[in-house]
PDB file of C-alpha atoms in Angstrom:
ATOM      1  CA  MET A   1     -59.376   9.874  -6.979  1.00  0.00           C
ATOM      2  CA  LYS A   2     -62.723  11.060  -5.843  1.00  0.00           C
ATOM      3  CA  THR A   3     -63.783  10.901  -2.221  1.00  0.00           C
ATOM      4  CA  THR A   4     -67.357  10.817  -1.118  1.00  0.00           C
ATOM      5  CA  GLU A   5     -68.401  11.809   2.359  1.00  0.00           C
ATOM      6  CA  THR A   6     -70.875   9.661   4.224  1.00  0.00           C
ATOM      7  CA  PRO A   7     -72.599  10.124   7.582  1.00  0.00           C
ATOM      8  CA  ASP A   8     -70.116   7.616   9.000  1.00  0.00           C
ATOM      9  CA  ASP A   9     -67.273  10.000   8.123  1.00  0.00           C
ATOM     10  CA  ASP A  10     -68.951  12.776  10.096  1.00  0.00           C
ATOM     11  CA  LEU A  11     -69.396  10.464  13.078  1.00  0.00           C
ATOM     12  CA  PHE A  12     -65.728   9.435  12.823  1.00  0.00           C
ATOM     13  CA  GLU A  13     -64.609  13.079  12.716  1.00  0.00           C
ATOM     14  CA  ASP A  14     -66.738  13.792  15.821  1.00  0.00           C
ATOM     15  CA  HIS A  15     -64.992  10.984  17.680  1.00  0.00           C
ATOM     16  CA  LEU A  16     -61.572  12.273  16.611  1.00  0.00           C
ATOM     17  CA  GLU A  17     -62.417  15.783  17.802  1.00  0.00           C
ATOM     18  CA  ALA A  18     -63.542  14.414  21.162  1.00  0.00           C
ATOM     19  CA  ALA A  19     -60.312  12.423  21.500  1.00  0.00           C
ATOM     20  CA  ARG A  20     -58.231  15.488  20.687  1.00  0.00           C
ATOM     21  CA  ALA A  21     -60.118  17.589  23.216  1.00  0.00           C
ATOM     22  CA  THR A  22     -59.459  15.202  26.112  1.00  0.00           C
ATOM     23  CA  PRO A  23     -56.031  13.572  25.839  1.00  0.00           C
ATOM     24  CA  PRO A  24     -55.649  10.389  27.895  1.00  0.00           C
ATOM     25  CA  GLU A  25     -53.927  10.662  31.252  1.00  0.00           C
ATOM     26  CA  ILE A  26     -51.096   8.306  32.034  1.00  0.00           C
ATOM     27  CA  ASP A  27     -51.351   6.385  35.287  1.00  0.00           C
ATOM     28  CA  PRO A  28     -48.646   7.626  37.733  1.00  0.00           C
ATOM     29  CA  ASP A  29     -48.099   4.058  38.953  1.00  0.00           C
ATOM     30  CA  PHE A  30     -47.330   2.981  35.380  1.00  0.00           C
ATOM     31  CA  LEU A  31     -44.855   5.863  34.970  1.00  0.00           C
ATOM     32  CA  ALA A  32     -43.112   4.887  38.223  1.00  0.00           C
ATOM     33  CA  ARG A  33     -42.760   1.244  37.085  1.00  0.00           C
ATOM     34  CA  LEU A  34     -41.513   2.362  33.676  1.00  0.00           C
ATOM     35  CA  THR A  35     -38.897   4.624  35.257  1.00  0.00           C
ATOM     36  CA  ASP A  36     -37.746   1.846  37.600  1.00  0.00           C
ATOM     37  CA  ASP A  37     -37.390  -0.571  34.708  1.00  0.00           C
ATOM     38  CA  ALA A  38     -35.384   1.964  32.694  1.00  0.00           C
ATOM     39  CA  GLU A  39     -33.032   2.700  35.613  1.00  0.00           C
ATOM     40  CA  ARG A  40     -32.529  -1.003  36.285  1.00  0.00           C
ATOM     41  CA  GLU A  41     -31.704  -1.590  32.602  1.00  0.00           C
ATOM     42  CA  VAL A  42     -29.158   1.230  32.575  1.00  0.00           C
ATOM     43  CA  LEU A  43     -27.450  -0.068  35.717  1.00  0.00           C
ATOM     44  CA  THR A  44     -27.267  -3.717  34.605  1.00  0.00           C
ATOM     45  CA  ARG A  45     -26.123  -3.086  31.029  1.00  0.00           C
ATOM     46  CA  PRO A  46     -22.503  -4.183  30.558  1.00  0.00           C
ATOM     47  CA  ARG A  47     -20.057  -1.386  29.929  1.00  0.00           C
ATOM     48  CA  PRO A  48     -18.092  -1.518  26.674  1.00  0.00           C
ATOM     49  CA  GLY A  49     -14.475  -2.523  27.082  1.00  0.00           C
ATOM     50  CA  PRO A  50     -11.512  -0.387  26.111  1.00  0.00           C
ATOM     51  CA  ARG A  51     -11.178   0.231  22.383  1.00  0.00           C
ATOM     52  CA  GLU A  52      -8.265  -1.127  20.442  1.00  0.00           C
ATOM     53  CA  PRO A  53      -5.711   1.429  19.267  1.00  0.00           C
ATOM     54  CA  PHE A  54      -6.243   2.833  15.779  1.00  0.00           C
ATOM     55  CA  LEU A  55      -3.050   1.377  14.302  1.00  0.00           C
ATOM     56  CA  GLN A  56      -3.908  -2.073  15.604  1.00  0.00           C
ATOM     57  CA  ARG A  57      -7.337  -1.903  13.933  1.00  0.00           C
ATOM     58  CA  VAL A  58      -5.721  -0.790  10.648  1.00  0.00           C
ATOM     59  CA  LEU A  59      -3.173  -3.610  10.912  1.00  0.00           C
ATOM     60  CA  GLU A  60      -5.959  -6.159  11.408  1.00  0.00           C
ATOM     61  CA  ALA A  61      -7.971  -4.682   8.534  1.00  0.00           C
ATOM     62  CA  LEU A  62      -5.003  -5.104   6.178  1.00  0.00           C
ATOM     63  CA  GLY A  63      -4.594  -8.760   7.113  1.00  0.00           C
ATOM     64  CA  GLY A  64      -2.148  -8.779  10.007  1.00  0.00           C
ATOM     65  CA  TRP A  65       1.527  -8.040  10.356  1.00  0.00           C
ATOM     66  CA  ARG A  66       2.578 -10.532   7.658  1.00  0.00           C
ATOM     67  CA  ALA A  67       0.417  -8.819   5.041  1.00  0.00           C
ATOM     68  CA  VAL A  68       1.655  -5.387   6.103  1.00  0.00           C
ATOM     69  CA  ALA A  69       5.279  -6.594   5.935  1.00  0.00           C
ATOM     70  CA  ALA A  70       4.704  -7.940   2.418  1.00  0.00           C
ATOM     71  CA  LEU A  71       3.026  -4.690   1.402  1.00  0.00           C
ATOM     72  CA  GLY A  72       5.937  -2.682   2.817  1.00  0.00           C
ATOM     73  CA  ALA A  73       8.494  -4.832   1.004  1.00  0.00           C
ATOM     74  CA  THR A  74       6.561  -4.451  -2.234  1.00  0.00           C
ATOM     75  CA  VAL A  75       6.473  -0.681  -1.847  1.00  0.00           C
ATOM     76  CA  VAL A  76      10.214  -0.523  -1.170  1.00  0.00           C
ATOM     77  CA  VAL A  77      11.045  -2.717  -4.183  1.00  0.00           C
ATOM     78  CA  GLY A  78       8.698  -0.687  -6.385  1.00  0.00           C
ATOM     79  CA  LEU A  79      10.338   2.557  -5.336  1.00  0.00           C
ATOM     80  CA  TRP A  80      13.775   1.043  -5.807  1.00  0.00           C
ATOM     81  CA  ILE A  81      12.967  -0.133  -9.333  1.00  0.00           C
ATOM     82  CA  GLY A  82      11.319   3.190 -10.116  1.00  0.00           C
ATOM     83  CA  VAL A  83      14.230   5.319  -8.917  1.00  0.00           C
ATOM     84  CA  SER A  84      17.145   3.120  -9.985  1.00  0.00           C
ATOM     85  CA  PRO A  85      15.912   0.518 -12.474  1.00  0.00           C
ATOM     86  CA  PRO A  86      18.102  -2.413 -13.558  1.00  0.00           C
ATOM     87  CA  ALA A  87      19.777  -2.053 -16.952  1.00  0.00           C
ATOM     88  CA  THR A  88      17.274  -4.369 -18.645  1.00  0.00           C
ATOM     89  CA  LEU A  89      14.324  -2.345 -17.377  1.00  0.00           C
ATOM     90  CA  ALA A  90      15.814   1.131 -17.781  1.00  0.00           C
ATOM     91  CA  PRO A  91      14.363   1.842 -21.246  1.00  0.00           C
ATOM     92  CA  SER A  92      10.967   0.507 -20.176  1.00  0.00           C
ATOM     93  CA  VAL A  93      10.860   2.548 -16.991  1.00  0.00           C
ATOM     94  CA  ASP A  94      12.027   5.712 -18.753  1.00  0.00           C
ATOM     95  CA  ALA A  95       9.440   5.263 -21.489  1.00  0.00           C
ATOM     96  CA  LEU A  96       6.676   4.628 -18.968  1.00  0.00           C
ATOM     97  CA  TRP A  97       7.792   7.503 -16.756  1.00  0.00           C
ATOM     98  CA  TRP A  98       8.020  10.091 -19.513  1.00  0.00           C
ATOM     99  CA  GLY A  99       5.201   8.672 -21.663  1.00  0.00           C
ATOM    100  CA  GLU A 100       7.368   8.486 -24.777  1.00  0.00           C
ATOM    101  CA  ALA A 101       6.523   5.037 -26.103  1.00  0.00           C
ATOM    102  CA  ASP A 102       3.670   2.616 -26.541  1.00  0.00           C
ATOM    103  CA  MET A 103       3.034   0.578 -23.394  1.00  0.00           C
ATOM    104  CA  ALA A 104       2.445  -2.682 -25.281  1.00  0.00           C
ATOM    105  CA  VAL A 105       6.062  -2.820 -26.500  1.00  0.00           C
ATOM    106  CA  TYR A 106       7.506  -2.657 -23.010  1.00  0.00           C
ATOM    107  CA  LEU A 107       4.956  -4.864 -21.287  1.00  0.00           C
ATOM    108  CA  ASP A 108       5.357  -7.866 -23.584  1.00  0.00           C
ATOM    109  CA  PRO A 109       5.535 -10.958 -21.342  1.00  0.00           C
ATOM    110  CA  ALA A 110       7.778 -12.853 -23.784  1.00  0.00           C
ATOM    111  CA  LEU A 111      10.358 -10.069 -23.887  1.00  0.00           C
ATOM    112  CA  GLY A 112      13.752 -11.556 -23.024  1.00  0.00           C
ATOM    113  CA  PHE A 113      12.870 -15.149 -23.935  1.00  0.00           C
ATOM    114  CA  ASP A 114      13.990 -14.828 -27.567  1.00  0.00           C
ATOM    115  CA  ASP A 115      17.097 -16.998 -27.114  1.00  0.00           C
ATOM    116  CA  LEU A 116      15.291 -20.021 -25.647  1.00  0.00           C
ATOM    117  CA  ASP A 117      14.594 -21.603 -29.043  1.00  0.00           C
ATOM    118  CA  GLN A 118      18.262 -21.396 -30.007  1.00  0.00           C
ATOM    119  CA  GLU A 119      19.676 -23.228 -27.013  1.00  0.00           C
ATOM    120  CA  GLY A 120      20.705 -26.848 -27.018  1.00  0.00           C
TER     121      GLY A 120
END
């Protein structure tokens, strides 16, 4: 982009130079009022209350004590099944743990419902 200088630009630059040479002075009365207003604002601002303990904030973030109790029970049952699986799940858990078999065979939702068509 091409810029062209005009006499107005020179006049503008002269005004900017004059403004830079003599910075404006701030009225001391204005500074006193500004300081008073700032001090009054600091003194009247309400103080923040005590913060909640960290564990209480985490408990609330997880959904309350009921959600944390359900999460804890789920973790305990998952560990229990992982360490000492029931006889029907033992091959599945061993295969999943050691990576010996295809996951689709052991995660079939209809597994164990084979005898339903033969009843009655």
